[in-house]
PDB file of N, CA and C in Angstrom:
ATOM      1  N   MET W   1      22.076 -27.485 -91.209  1.00  0.00           N
ATOM      2  CA  MET W   1      21.622 -26.899 -92.371  1.00  0.00           C
ATOM      3  C   MET W   1      20.605 -26.595 -91.970  1.00  0.00           C
ATOM      4  N   SER W   2      19.975 -25.584 -91.786  1.00  0.00           N
ATOM      5  CA  SER W   2      18.474 -25.612 -91.381  1.00  0.00           C
ATOM      6  C   SER W   2      17.907 -24.696 -92.540  1.00  0.00           C
ATOM      7  N   PHE W   3      17.031 -25.142 -93.254  1.00  0.00           N
ATOM      8  CA  PHE W   3      15.965 -24.352 -93.716  1.00  0.00           C
ATOM      9  C   PHE W   3      16.000 -22.441 -94.141  1.00  0.00           C
ATOM     10  N   LEU W   4      15.590 -22.192 -93.001  1.00  0.00           N
ATOM     11  CA  LEU W   4      15.812 -20.772 -92.601  1.00  0.00           C
ATOM     12  C   LEU W   4      17.008 -20.204 -93.319  1.00  0.00           C
ATOM     13  N   ARG W   5      18.166 -20.925 -93.217  1.00  0.00           N
ATOM     14  CA  ARG W   5      19.253 -20.652 -93.206  1.00  0.00           C
ATOM     15  C   ARG W   5      19.768 -20.966 -94.917  1.00  0.00           C
ATOM     16  N   VAL W   6      19.171 -21.497 -95.374  1.00  0.00           N
ATOM     17  CA  VAL W   6      19.086 -22.000 -97.015  1.00  0.00           C
ATOM     18  C   VAL W   6      18.201 -21.001 -97.814  1.00  0.00           C
ATOM     19  N   LEU W   7      17.249 -20.367 -97.033  1.00  0.00           N
ATOM     20  CA  LEU W   7      16.767 -19.404 -97.569  1.00  0.00           C
ATOM     21  C   LEU W   7      17.473 -18.181 -97.584  1.00  0.00           C
ATOM     22  N   LEU W   8      17.860 -17.835 -96.338  1.00  0.00           N
ATOM     23  CA  LEU W   8      19.039 -16.536 -96.012  1.00  0.00           C
ATOM     24  C   LEU W   8      19.984 -16.447 -97.343  1.00  0.00           C
ATOM     25  N   ALA W   9      19.968 -17.746 -97.338  1.00  0.00           N
ATOM     26  CA  ALA W   9      21.626 -17.738 -98.232  1.00  0.00           C
ATOM     27  C   ALA W   9      21.336 -17.376 -99.376  1.00  0.00           C
ATOM     28  N   ILE W  10      19.694 -18.177 -99.924  1.00  0.00           N
ATOM     29  CA  ILE W  10      19.468 -17.354-101.438  1.00  0.00           C
ATOM     30  C   ILE W  10      19.089 -16.278-101.572  1.00  0.00           C
ATOM     31  N   PHE W  11      18.189 -15.689-100.268  1.00  0.00           N
ATOM     32  CA  PHE W  11      18.379 -14.508-100.936  1.00  0.00           C
ATOM     33  C   PHE W  11      19.263 -12.912-100.395  1.00  0.00           C
ATOM     34  N   PHE W  12      20.146 -13.240 -98.908  1.00  0.00           N
ATOM     35  CA  PHE W  12      21.027 -12.629 -98.630  1.00  0.00           C
ATOM     36  C   PHE W  12      22.117 -13.156 -98.548  1.00  0.00           C
ATOM     37  N   PRO W  13      23.104 -14.092 -99.097  1.00  0.00           N
ATOM     38  CA  PRO W  13      24.329 -14.500 -98.878  1.00  0.00           C
ATOM     39  C   PRO W  13      25.342 -14.161 -97.554  1.00  0.00           C
ATOM     40  N   PRO W  14      25.619 -13.089 -97.886  1.00  0.00           N
ATOM     41  CA  PRO W  14      26.250 -12.897 -96.493  1.00  0.00           C
ATOM     42  C   PRO W  14      26.036 -12.709 -95.450  1.00  0.00           C
ATOM     43  N   LEU W  15      24.214 -12.441 -94.930  1.00  0.00           N
ATOM     44  CA  LEU W  15      23.746 -12.541 -93.809  1.00  0.00           C
ATOM     45  C   LEU W  15      23.774 -13.758 -93.433  1.00  0.00           C
ATOM     46  N   SER W  16      23.540 -15.015 -93.867  1.00  0.00           N
ATOM     47  CA  SER W  16      23.460 -16.478 -93.662  1.00  0.00           C
ATOM     48  C   SER W  16      24.619 -16.976 -92.690  1.00  0.00           C
ATOM     49  N   VAL W  17      25.421 -16.465 -93.078  1.00  0.00           N
ATOM     50  CA  VAL W  17      27.303 -16.684 -92.589  1.00  0.00           C
ATOM     51  C   VAL W  17      27.711 -16.024 -92.062  1.00  0.00           C
ATOM     52  N   ILE W  18      26.814 -15.088 -91.120  1.00  0.00           N
ATOM     53  CA  ILE W  18      27.351 -14.351 -90.110  1.00  0.00           C
ATOM     54  C   ILE W  18      27.811 -14.720 -89.159  1.00  0.00           C
ATOM     55  N   ASP W  19      27.806 -15.797 -88.832  1.00  0.00           N
ATOM     56  CA  ASP W  19      27.745 -16.535 -87.378  1.00  0.00           C
ATOM     57  C   ASP W  19      29.503 -16.714 -87.567  1.00  0.00           C
ATOM     58  N   ARG W  20      29.564 -17.400 -88.729  1.00  0.00           N
ATOM     59  CA  ARG W  20      30.895 -18.144 -88.705  1.00  0.00           C
ATOM     60  C   ARG W  20      31.928 -17.560 -88.809  1.00  0.00           C
ATOM     61  N   GLY W  21      31.939 -15.914 -89.145  1.00  0.00           N
ATOM     62  CA  GLY W  21      33.129 -15.123 -88.627  1.00  0.00           C
ATOM     63  C   GLY W  21      33.293 -14.200 -89.848  1.00  0.00           C
ATOM     64  N   CYS W  22      34.395 -13.358 -89.215  1.00  0.00           N
ATOM     65  CA  CYS W  22      34.443 -12.700 -90.204  1.00  0.00           C
ATOM     66  C   CYS W  22      34.738 -12.445 -91.614  1.00  0.00           C
ATOM     67  N   GLY W  23      35.829 -13.666 -91.564  1.00  0.00           N
ATOM     68  CA  GLY W  23      36.797 -14.362 -92.917  1.00  0.00           C
ATOM     69  C   GLY W  23      35.766 -14.738 -93.817  1.00  0.00           C
ATOM     70  N   SER W  24      34.516 -15.357 -93.310  1.00  0.00           N
ATOM     71  CA  SER W  24      33.734 -16.143 -94.107  1.00  0.00           C
ATOM     72  C   SER W  24      32.687 -15.208 -94.792  1.00  0.00           C
ATOM     73  N   VAL W  25      32.477 -13.913 -94.275  1.00  0.00           N
ATOM     74  CA  VAL W  25      31.153 -13.058 -94.155  1.00  0.00           C
ATOM     75  C   VAL W  25      31.938 -12.293 -95.617  1.00  0.00           C
ATOM     76  N   LEU W  26      33.205 -11.977 -95.469  1.00  0.00           N
ATOM     77  CA  LEU W  26      33.923 -10.879 -96.243  1.00  0.00           C
ATOM     78  C   LEU W  26      34.219 -11.690 -97.577  1.00  0.00           C
ATOM     79  N   ILE W  27      34.532 -13.050 -97.586  1.00  0.00           N
ATOM     80  CA  ILE W  27      34.732 -13.613 -98.632  1.00  0.00           C
ATOM     81  C   ILE W  27      33.239 -14.063 -99.602  1.00  0.00           C
ATOM     82  N   VAL W  28      31.991 -14.371 -98.647  1.00  0.00           N
ATOM     83  CA  VAL W  28      30.834 -14.649 -99.285  1.00  0.00           C
ATOM     84  C   VAL W  28      30.483 -12.918 -99.848  1.00  0.00           C
ATOM     85  N   PHE W  29      30.293 -11.891 -99.312  1.00  0.00           N
ATOM     86  CA  PHE W  29      30.242 -10.627 -99.511  1.00  0.00           C
ATOM     87  C   PHE W  29      31.002  -9.935-100.949  1.00  0.00           C
ATOM     88  N   LEU W  30      32.237 -10.620-101.009  1.00  0.00           N
ATOM     89  CA  LEU W  30      33.079 -10.424-102.462  1.00  0.00           C
ATOM     90  C   LEU W  30      32.506 -11.383-103.343  1.00  0.00           C
ATOM     91  N   LEU W  31      32.005 -12.456-103.104  1.00  0.00           N
ATOM     92  CA  LEU W  31      31.736 -13.105-104.452  1.00  0.00           C
ATOM     93  C   LEU W  31      30.392 -12.525-104.846  1.00  0.00           C
ATOM     94  N   THR W  32      29.250 -12.470-103.505  1.00  0.00           N
ATOM     95  CA  THR W  32      28.409 -11.780-103.969  1.00  0.00           C
ATOM     96  C   THR W  32      28.335 -10.206-104.975  1.00  0.00           C
ATOM     97  N   LEU W  33      29.385  -9.656-104.964  1.00  0.00           N
ATOM     98  CA  LEU W  33      29.666  -8.462-105.290  1.00  0.00           C
ATOM     99  C   LEU W  33      29.979  -8.667-107.114  1.00  0.00           C
ATOM    100  N   CYS W  34      30.531  -9.727-107.321  1.00  0.00           N
ATOM    101  CA  CYS W  34      30.861 -10.512-108.494  1.00  0.00           C
ATOM    102  C   CYS W  34      29.640 -10.920-108.849  1.00  0.00           C
ATOM    103  N   GLY W  35      29.017 -11.609-108.120  1.00  0.00           N
ATOM    104  CA  GLY W  35      27.776 -12.221-108.865  1.00  0.00           C
ATOM    105  C   GLY W  35      27.013 -12.709-108.109  1.00  0.00           C
ATOM    106  N   TRP W  36      25.549 -12.911-108.159  1.00  0.00           N
ATOM    107  CA  TRP W  36      24.658 -13.054-107.231  1.00  0.00           C
ATOM    108  C   TRP W  36      24.918 -14.668-107.031  1.00  0.00           C
ATOM    109  N   VAL W  37      24.908 -15.500-108.491  1.00  0.00           N
ATOM    110  CA  VAL W  37      24.882 -17.218-108.216  1.00  0.00           C
ATOM    111  C   VAL W  37      26.360 -17.208-107.363  1.00  0.00           C
ATOM    112  N   PRO W  38      27.392 -16.591-107.549  1.00  0.00           N
ATOM    113  CA  PRO W  38      28.930 -17.235-106.577  1.00  0.00           C
ATOM    114  C   PRO W  38      28.150 -17.246-105.337  1.00  0.00           C
ATOM    115  N   GLY W  39      28.111 -15.600-104.619  1.00  0.00           N
ATOM    116  CA  GLY W  39      27.813 -15.359-103.609  1.00  0.00           C
ATOM    117  C   GLY W  39      26.580 -16.464-102.787  1.00  0.00           C
ATOM    118  N   VAL W  40      25.533 -17.079-103.776  1.00  0.00           N
ATOM    119  CA  VAL W  40      25.042 -18.190-103.286  1.00  0.00           C
ATOM    120  C   VAL W  40      25.434 -19.227-102.923  1.00  0.00           C
ATOM    121  N   ILE W  41      26.395 -19.447-103.714  1.00  0.00           N
ATOM    122  CA  ILE W  41      27.581 -21.058-103.983  1.00  0.00           C
ATOM    123  C   ILE W  41      28.049 -20.987-102.814  1.00  0.00           C
ATOM    124  N   GLY W  42      28.601 -19.561-102.560  1.00  0.00           N
ATOM    125  CA  GLY W  42      29.644 -19.578-101.548  1.00  0.00           C
ATOM    126  C   GLY W  42      29.041 -20.034 -99.973  1.00  0.00           C
ATOM    127  N   ALA W  43      27.936 -19.246-100.141  1.00  0.00           N
ATOM    128  CA  ALA W  43      27.195 -19.637 -98.897  1.00  0.00           C
ATOM    129  C   ALA W  43      27.136 -20.900 -98.700  1.00  0.00           C
ATOM    130  N   LEU W  44      26.196 -21.266 -99.227  1.00  0.00           N
ATOM    131  CA  LEU W  44      26.151 -23.130 -99.206  1.00  0.00           C
ATOM    132  C   LEU W  44      27.044 -23.631 -98.944  1.00  0.00           C
ATOM    133  N   VAL W  45      28.323 -23.606 -99.567  1.00  0.00           N
ATOM    134  CA  VAL W  45      29.445 -24.382 -99.290  1.00  0.00           C
ATOM    135  C   VAL W  45      30.006 -24.139 -97.703  1.00  0.00           C
ATOM    136  N   ILE W  46      29.911 -22.742 -97.276  1.00  0.00           N
ATOM    137  CA  ILE W  46      30.197 -22.547 -95.936  1.00  0.00           C
ATOM    138  C   ILE W  46      29.316 -22.677 -94.662  1.00  0.00           C
ATOM    139  N   LEU W  47      27.915 -22.620 -95.200  1.00  0.00           N
ATOM    140  CA  LEU W  47      26.743 -23.640 -94.615  1.00  0.00           C
ATOM    141  C   LEU W  47      27.048 -25.024 -94.347  1.00  0.00           C
ATOM    142  N   ASN W  48      27.315 -25.386 -95.392  1.00  0.00           N
ATOM    143  CA  ASN W  48      27.187 -26.896 -95.419  1.00  0.00           C
ATOM    144  C   ASN W  48      28.846 -27.440 -94.811  1.00  0.00           C
ATOM    145  N   LYS W  49      29.867 -26.894 -94.554  1.00  0.00           N
ATOM    146  CA  LYS W  49      31.207 -27.353 -93.548  1.00  0.00           C
ATOM    147  C   LYS W  49      30.813 -27.715 -91.954  1.00  0.00           C
ATOM    148  N   ASN W  50      31.286 -28.965 -91.844  1.00  0.00           N
ATOM    149  CA  ASN W  50      30.922 -28.926 -90.433  1.00  0.00           C
ATOM    150  C   ASN W  50      31.918 -28.304 -89.503  1.00  0.00           C
ATOM    151  N   SER W  51      31.112 -27.605 -88.781  1.00  0.00           N
ATOM    152  CA  SER W  51      31.961 -27.027 -87.675  1.00  0.00           C
ATOM    153  C   SER W  51      32.079 -26.873 -86.300  1.00  0.00           C
TER     154      SER W  51
END
C-alpha cells in the first residue's frame, strides 16, 4: 500500500480501490454514501488485503 493510495483513500475512497474490481468500488461507494469515515475505513481495509 503506497502513500499515494493512502492519500487517495482519505480524500476519494472509491477511486483508491478502482483497480480492485467492481465489487470493491461499489462497496466503498455505498459506505462513503453512508458517511465519509466508513468509506475511508472500507477503502483502507480493501487496500490492506494481500491479493
